Amino acid sequence: MPRRTSDLLSDPNFQRRLLQRIREGWSFEKIEPMSTDEIFGRLNRLGVTVTPKDYQRAAERHDSAERLADEWRERYTLRPEGRYDDDFVWMAAIVLWKRLIPDRVCFEQIDEQMQEGYRLLEQQRIAEACDVWWQVWAWIKEKVTPARNTLDALDADFRGMQAVFNWCQDFEMELENAGIGDSQYHQLRIRYCQEFLETFSDIDWSMRNNFSRAEAESYWRLGEIETAEARFEALIDENPDSAWGYIGWSDEYWLFHNSPKDYDRAEPILLRALERPGLEDRDDVLDRLEKLRAERAQAGGKKQRRRRRKRK
């Protein structure tokens, strides 16, 4: 039976081997202080007999420094001087990209910034994370080509710590969270959702629905109610049997603390959904309708009590 990670981390022998690996192995912290000449000198000693010009020419064929390193491994016979010199090759390729190809980012640089955003989110620095991720989004768009215009194709080449498929949805949600404190992020959320749906050709209905609903929600948060309603209407027209267009629209009238509490506008939207015989997620609509009616009844009771107190 495979050992659990927690068991391995508490194993003194594993800890000793891990510390030895860190001491003897290569890391970006060890390579980055080296000069470019030193890096190429070591690559040459290891059997990768390339020059800076060779590197720049090879980079024209790739969007990934690690893929460039894979090309080296296929072309050259590595002559390692230490146990972990294979790591030096791909790490050096990434460090050299930053120095020799300053006008074009590689996938590894995009992944690095993507992870920086997640680090900021762990610290609850949501707006800063969104600023970092807006740059990530700009770089991702640059990597989309006619042959790489789907999320599957992009992720196949990206090979990052987080799939673009997952990250793109995280970004949309965090833009909403950042918008709570600063409305500019609602504006960015609208722009992002529009650009995302225009960029990729393989977006399934579920994801398209979520991004379209997010766009409508942000228009509402900005006070552009007529535009938001038009977006919700278009979303429902596109897929009238999807419950969440109706739910999202109805929610804006009553569910949130800053909603207008216009139950008479919210309820007919849910009833309209229930008229569809093929409605998906019907139970979710019924659940929302039950909660809406309960809240409206409770609000009505409070109004009656206030009127009685005034008459006294």
mmCIF file of C-alpha atoms in Angstrom, residues 48-293:
data_model
loop_
_atom_site.group_PDB
_atom_site.id
_atom_site.type_symbol
_atom_site.label_atom_id
_atom_site.label_comp_id
_atom_site.label_asym_id
_atom_site.label_seq_id
_atom_site.Cartn_x
_atom_site.Cartn_y
_atom_site.Cartn_z
ATOM 1 C CA VAL A 48 24.662 20.712 -24.270
ATOM 2 C CA THR A 49 26.961 22.563 -26.637
ATOM 3 C CA VAL A 50 24.848 25.630 -27.393
ATOM 4 C CA THR A 51 25.562 29.352 -27.579
ATOM 5 C CA PRO A 52 23.309 32.318 -26.741
ATOM 6 C CA LYS A 53 22.490 32.686 -30.447
ATOM 7 C CA ASP A 54 21.621 28.987 -30.626
ATOM 8 C CA TYR A 55 19.288 29.489 -27.699
ATOM 9 C CA GLN A 56 17.561 32.490 -29.294
ATOM 10 C CA ARG A 57 17.039 30.621 -32.555
ATOM 11 C CA ALA A 58 15.640 27.593 -30.726
ATOM 12 C CA ALA A 59 13.285 29.793 -28.697
ATOM 13 C CA GLU A 60 11.624 30.897 -31.933
ATOM 14 C CA ARG A 61 10.301 27.330 -32.266
ATOM 15 C CA HIS A 62 8.875 27.132 -28.750
ATOM 16 C CA ASP A 63 6.622 28.859 -26.229
ATOM 17 C CA SER A 64 8.018 26.780 -23.380
ATOM 18 C CA ALA A 65 11.567 26.815 -22.017
ATOM 19 C CA GLU A 66 11.121 23.247 -20.780
ATOM 20 C CA ARG A 67 10.154 22.112 -24.280
ATOM 21 C CA LEU A 68 13.335 23.765 -25.505
ATOM 22 C CA ALA A 69 15.254 21.765 -22.886
ATOM 23 C CA ASP A 70 13.511 18.606 -24.140
ATOM 24 C CA GLU A 71 14.907 19.384 -27.585
ATOM 25 C CA TRP A 72 18.384 19.576 -26.088
ATOM 26 C CA ARG A 73 17.968 16.179 -24.450
ATOM 27 C CA GLU A 74 16.968 14.642 -27.774
ATOM 28 C CA ARG A 75 19.842 16.242 -29.651
ATOM 29 C CA TYR A 76 22.709 16.008 -27.152
ATOM 30 C CA THR A 77 24.069 13.280 -24.902
ATOM 31 C CA LEU A 78 24.100 14.595 -21.381
ATOM 32 C CA ARG A 79 27.352 14.087 -19.430
ATOM 33 C CA PRO A 80 26.288 14.799 -15.841
ATOM 34 C CA GLU A 81 28.895 15.809 -13.292
ATOM 35 C CA GLY A 82 26.529 15.350 -10.371
ATOM 36 C CA ARG A 83 23.439 13.335 -9.445
ATOM 37 C CA TYR A 84 21.005 16.123 -10.248
ATOM 38 C CA ASP A 85 22.506 17.823 -13.285
ATOM 39 C CA ASP A 86 19.506 16.911 -15.414
ATOM 40 C CA ASP A 87 17.584 19.438 -13.325
ATOM 41 C CA PHE A 88 20.160 22.080 -14.149
ATOM 42 C CA VAL A 89 19.380 21.756 -17.847
ATOM 43 C CA TRP A 90 15.674 22.600 -17.683
ATOM 44 C CA MET A 91 16.069 25.152 -14.906
ATOM 45 C CA ALA A 92 18.820 26.897 -16.841
ATOM 46 C CA ALA A 93 16.584 26.984 -19.914
ATOM 47 C CA ILE A 94 13.954 28.908 -17.919
ATOM 48 C CA VAL A 95 16.459 31.344 -16.401
ATOM 49 C CA LEU A 96 18.012 31.996 -19.809
ATOM 50 C CA TRP A 97 14.624 32.700 -21.387
ATOM 51 C CA LYS A 98 14.092 35.611 -19.003
ATOM 52 C CA ARG A 99 17.486 37.044 -19.995
ATOM 53 C CA LEU A 100 17.678 36.325 -23.707
ATOM 54 C CA ILE A 101 14.018 36.525 -24.772
ATOM 55 C CA PRO A 102 12.806 39.582 -22.828
ATOM 56 C CA ASP A 103 10.085 40.544 -25.309
ATOM 57 C CA ARG A 104 8.184 37.233 -25.243
ATOM 58 C CA VAL A 105 7.147 35.333 -22.143
ATOM 59 C CA CYS A 106 7.279 31.564 -21.982
ATOM 60 C CA PHE A 107 4.688 29.301 -20.420
ATOM 61 C CA GLU A 108 6.853 28.878 -17.327
ATOM 62 C CA GLN A 109 6.781 32.629 -16.672
ATOM 63 C CA ILE A 110 3.009 32.623 -17.025
ATOM 64 C CA ASP A 111 2.790 29.721 -14.585
ATOM 65 C CA GLU A 112 5.047 31.577 -12.146
ATOM 66 C CA GLN A 113 2.740 34.613 -12.153
ATOM 67 C CA MET A 114 -0.320 32.407 -11.917
ATOM 68 C CA GLN A 115 1.090 30.851 -8.740
ATOM 69 C CA GLU A 116 1.963 34.298 -7.408
ATOM 70 C CA GLY A 117 -1.725 35.168 -7.671
ATOM 71 C CA TYR A 118 -2.696 32.084 -5.684
ATOM 72 C CA ARG A 119 -0.106 33.017 -3.039
ATOM 73 C CA LEU A 120 -1.661 36.475 -2.709
ATOM 74 C CA LEU A 121 -5.123 34.938 -2.388
ATOM 75 C CA GLU A 122 -3.920 32.809 0.517
ATOM 76 C CA GLN A 123 -2.971 36.083 2.193
ATOM 77 C CA GLN A 124 -6.439 37.527 1.445
ATOM 78 C CA ARG A 125 -4.882 40.129 -0.873
ATOM 79 C CA ILE A 126 -7.618 39.629 -3.440
ATOM 80 C CA ALA A 127 -7.294 42.858 -5.444
ATOM 81 C CA GLU A 128 -3.524 42.403 -5.764
ATOM 82 C CA ALA A 129 -4.042 38.826 -6.928
ATOM 83 C CA CYS A 130 -6.486 40.029 -9.573
ATOM 84 C CA ASP A 131 -3.962 42.631 -10.768
ATOM 85 C CA VAL A 132 -1.338 39.905 -11.167
ATOM 86 C CA TRP A 133 -3.835 37.642 -12.920
ATOM 87 C CA TRP A 134 -4.908 40.374 -15.316
ATOM 88 C CA GLN A 135 -1.342 40.285 -16.631
ATOM 89 C CA VAL A 136 -1.548 36.483 -16.773
ATOM 90 C CA TRP A 137 -4.700 36.784 -18.871
ATOM 91 C CA ALA A 138 -2.977 39.210 -21.271
ATOM 92 C CA TRP A 139 -0.121 36.729 -21.707
ATOM 93 C CA ILE A 140 -2.466 33.769 -22.183
ATOM 94 C CA LYS A 141 -4.259 35.608 -24.985
ATOM 95 C CA GLU A 142 -0.905 36.061 -26.714
ATOM 96 C CA LYS A 143 -0.407 32.284 -26.674
ATOM 97 C CA VAL A 144 -3.724 31.525 -28.386
ATOM 98 C CA THR A 145 -3.237 30.647 -32.056
ATOM 99 C CA PRO A 146 -5.490 29.061 -34.707
ATOM 100 C CA ALA A 147 -3.987 25.716 -33.704
ATOM 101 C CA ARG A 148 -4.225 26.494 -29.993
ATOM 102 C CA ASN A 149 -7.605 28.170 -29.639
ATOM 103 C CA THR A 150 -9.176 25.668 -27.264
ATOM 104 C CA LEU A 151 -8.619 25.191 -23.556
ATOM 105 C CA ASP A 152 -7.626 21.555 -24.113
ATOM 106 C CA ALA A 153 -4.984 22.485 -26.681
ATOM 107 C CA LEU A 154 -3.655 25.323 -24.552
ATOM 108 C CA ASP A 155 -3.401 23.174 -21.421
ATOM 109 C CA ALA A 156 -1.637 20.427 -23.393
ATOM 110 C CA ASP A 157 1.147 22.893 -24.189
ATOM 111 C CA PHE A 158 0.997 24.908 -20.966
ATOM 112 C CA ARG A 159 1.608 22.060 -18.489
ATOM 113 C CA GLY A 160 1.476 24.410 -15.531
ATOM 114 C CA MET A 161 0.955 23.703 -11.830
ATOM 115 C CA GLN A 162 -2.683 24.696 -12.358
ATOM 116 C CA ALA A 163 -4.640 24.012 -15.529
ATOM 117 C CA VAL A 164 -5.820 27.077 -17.406
ATOM 118 C CA PHE A 165 -9.257 25.411 -17.443
ATOM 119 C CA ASN A 166 -9.416 25.708 -13.647
ATOM 120 C CA TRP A 167 -7.582 29.014 -13.294
ATOM 121 C CA CYS A 168 -9.839 30.890 -15.712
ATOM 122 C CA GLN A 169 -12.859 30.106 -13.531
ATOM 123 C CA ASP A 170 -11.004 31.037 -10.344
ATOM 124 C CA PHE A 171 -10.120 34.399 -11.918
ATOM 125 C CA GLU A 172 -13.738 35.164 -12.755
ATOM 126 C CA MET A 173 -14.828 34.467 -9.175
ATOM 127 C CA GLU A 174 -12.025 36.485 -7.602
ATOM 128 C CA LEU A 175 -12.814 39.480 -9.812
ATOM 129 C CA GLU A 176 -16.299 39.376 -8.299
ATOM 130 C CA ASN A 177 -14.828 39.281 -4.786
ATOM 131 C CA ALA A 178 -12.462 42.156 -5.530
ATOM 132 C CA GLY A 179 -15.397 44.145 -6.891
ATOM 133 C CA ILE A 180 -16.998 44.200 -3.441
ATOM 134 C CA GLY A 181 -14.417 46.765 -2.366
ATOM 135 C CA ASP A 182 -13.669 48.432 -5.696
ATOM 136 C CA SER A 183 -16.126 48.665 -8.571
ATOM 137 C CA GLN A 184 -13.351 48.765 -11.185
ATOM 138 C CA TYR A 185 -13.036 45.007 -10.764
ATOM 139 C CA HIS A 186 -16.658 44.575 -11.828
ATOM 140 C CA GLN A 187 -15.743 46.469 -14.990
ATOM 141 C CA LEU A 188 -12.728 44.202 -15.468
ATOM 142 C CA ARG A 189 -14.928 41.160 -14.845
ATOM 143 C CA ILE A 190 -17.249 42.226 -17.661
ATOM 144 C CA ARG A 191 -14.331 42.737 -20.020
ATOM 145 C CA TYR A 192 -12.703 39.467 -18.989
ATOM 146 C CA CYS A 193 -15.878 37.417 -19.492
ATOM 147 C CA GLN A 194 -16.431 38.917 -22.924
ATOM 148 C CA GLU A 195 -12.827 38.375 -24.006
ATOM 149 C CA PHE A 196 -12.752 34.835 -22.629
ATOM 150 C CA LEU A 197 -15.816 33.753 -24.578
ATOM 151 C CA GLU A 198 -14.412 35.356 -27.730
ATOM 152 C CA THR A 199 -10.973 33.748 -27.313
ATOM 153 C CA PHE A 200 -11.717 30.030 -26.994
ATOM 154 C CA SER A 201 -13.753 27.964 -29.423
ATOM 155 C CA ASP A 202 -14.459 24.913 -27.231
ATOM 156 C CA ILE A 203 -16.367 26.470 -24.333
ATOM 157 C CA ASP A 204 -19.155 24.099 -23.303
ATOM 158 C CA TRP A 205 -22.591 25.385 -22.426
ATOM 159 C CA SER A 206 -22.072 25.123 -18.666
ATOM 160 C CA MET A 207 -18.983 27.323 -18.688
ATOM 161 C CA ARG A 208 -20.485 29.701 -21.253
ATOM 162 C CA ASN A 209 -23.539 30.025 -19.039
ATOM 163 C CA ASN A 210 -21.418 30.804 -15.974
ATOM 164 C CA PHE A 211 -19.357 33.464 -17.727
ATOM 165 C CA SER A 212 -22.399 35.073 -19.344
ATOM 166 C CA ARG A 213 -24.182 35.157 -16.002
ATOM 167 C CA ALA A 214 -21.086 36.677 -14.365
ATOM 168 C CA GLU A 215 -21.101 39.437 -16.976
ATOM 169 C CA ALA A 216 -24.780 40.216 -16.290
ATOM 170 C CA GLU A 217 -24.176 40.201 -12.527
ATOM 171 C CA SER A 218 -21.359 42.714 -12.827
ATOM 172 C CA TYR A 219 -23.480 45.082 -14.888
ATOM 173 C CA TRP A 220 -26.024 44.904 -12.066
ATOM 174 C CA ARG A 221 -23.345 45.615 -9.428
ATOM 175 C CA LEU A 222 -22.380 48.710 -11.408
ATOM 176 C CA GLY A 223 -25.964 49.942 -11.362
ATOM 177 C CA GLU A 224 -26.497 49.345 -15.085
ATOM 178 C CA ILE A 225 -29.727 47.476 -14.419
ATOM 179 C CA GLU A 226 -31.247 47.695 -17.907
ATOM 180 C CA THR A 227 -28.075 46.309 -19.469
ATOM 181 C CA ALA A 228 -27.930 43.558 -16.850
ATOM 182 C CA GLU A 229 -31.535 42.570 -17.494
ATOM 183 C CA ALA A 230 -30.891 42.482 -21.235
ATOM 184 C CA ARG A 231 -27.912 40.189 -20.638
ATOM 185 C CA PHE A 232 -29.965 37.874 -18.424
ATOM 186 C CA GLU A 233 -32.733 37.814 -21.034
ATOM 187 C CA ALA A 234 -30.235 36.945 -23.764
ATOM 188 C CA LEU A 235 -28.803 34.202 -21.568
ATOM 189 C CA ILE A 236 -32.247 32.681 -21.066
ATOM 190 C CA ASP A 237 -33.080 32.977 -24.771
ATOM 191 C CA GLU A 238 -29.880 31.114 -25.639
ATOM 192 C CA ASN A 239 -30.690 28.199 -23.354
ATOM 193 C CA PRO A 240 -34.217 28.459 -21.927
ATOM 194 C CA ASP A 241 -33.982 25.101 -20.161
ATOM 195 C CA SER A 242 -31.004 26.116 -18.011
ATOM 196 C CA ALA A 243 -32.229 27.058 -14.538
ATOM 197 C CA TRP A 244 -29.331 29.272 -13.580
ATOM 198 C CA GLY A 245 -30.064 32.140 -15.910
ATOM 199 C CA TYR A 246 -33.467 32.525 -14.263
ATOM 200 C CA ILE A 247 -32.063 32.010 -10.766
ATOM 201 C CA GLY A 248 -29.250 34.511 -11.277
ATOM 202 C CA TRP A 249 -31.631 37.168 -12.571
ATOM 203 C CA SER A 250 -34.215 36.609 -9.843
ATOM 204 C CA ASP A 251 -31.557 36.647 -7.107
ATOM 205 C CA GLU A 252 -30.590 40.219 -7.945
ATOM 206 C CA TYR A 253 -34.019 41.464 -6.859
ATOM 207 C CA TRP A 254 -34.037 39.961 -3.357
ATOM 208 C CA LEU A 255 -31.306 37.558 -2.282
ATOM 209 C CA PHE A 256 -28.369 39.817 -1.424
ATOM 210 C CA HIS A 257 -28.081 42.286 1.440
ATOM 211 C CA ASN A 258 -28.067 45.250 -0.956
ATOM 212 C CA SER A 259 -30.816 43.879 -3.223
ATOM 213 C CA PRO A 260 -33.910 46.089 -3.693
ATOM 214 C CA LYS A 261 -36.133 43.386 -2.092
ATOM 215 C CA ASP A 262 -38.495 43.551 -5.016
ATOM 216 C CA TYR A 263 -40.142 40.151 -4.545
ATOM 217 C CA ASP A 264 -42.845 40.969 -7.084
ATOM 218 C CA ARG A 265 -40.184 41.211 -9.787
ATOM 219 C CA ALA A 266 -38.183 38.216 -8.580
ATOM 220 C CA GLU A 267 -40.938 35.609 -8.279
ATOM 221 C CA PRO A 268 -42.306 35.755 -11.853
ATOM 222 C CA ILE A 269 -38.812 35.017 -13.213
ATOM 223 C CA LEU A 270 -38.691 31.767 -11.249
ATOM 224 C CA LEU A 271 -42.261 30.899 -12.225
ATOM 225 C CA ARG A 272 -41.311 31.493 -15.852
ATOM 226 C CA ALA A 273 -38.550 28.914 -15.466
ATOM 227 C CA LEU A 274 -40.945 26.371 -14.017
ATOM 228 C CA GLU A 275 -43.141 26.673 -17.104
ATOM 229 C CA ARG A 276 -40.413 24.908 -19.071
ATOM 230 C CA PRO A 277 -41.190 21.133 -19.164
ATOM 231 C CA GLY A 278 -37.542 20.322 -19.922
ATOM 232 C CA LEU A 279 -36.045 22.617 -17.284
ATOM 233 C CA GLU A 280 -32.724 21.427 -15.888
ATOM 234 C CA ASP A 281 -32.097 21.735 -12.133
ATOM 235 C CA ARG A 282 -35.803 22.252 -11.472
ATOM 236 C CA ASP A 283 -35.303 21.435 -7.784
ATOM 237 C CA ASP A 284 -32.927 24.376 -7.448
ATOM 238 C CA VAL A 285 -35.568 26.728 -8.820
ATOM 239 C CA LEU A 286 -38.184 25.297 -6.450
ATOM 240 C CA ASP A 287 -35.811 25.662 -3.528
ATOM 241 C CA ARG A 288 -35.111 29.297 -4.422
ATOM 242 C CA LEU A 289 -38.828 29.998 -4.819
ATOM 243 C CA GLU A 290 -39.568 28.528 -1.380
ATOM 244 C CA LYS A 291 -36.880 30.689 0.236
ATOM 245 C CA LEU A 292 -38.080 33.793 -1.600
ATOM 246 C CA ARG A 293 -41.667 33.307 -0.424
#
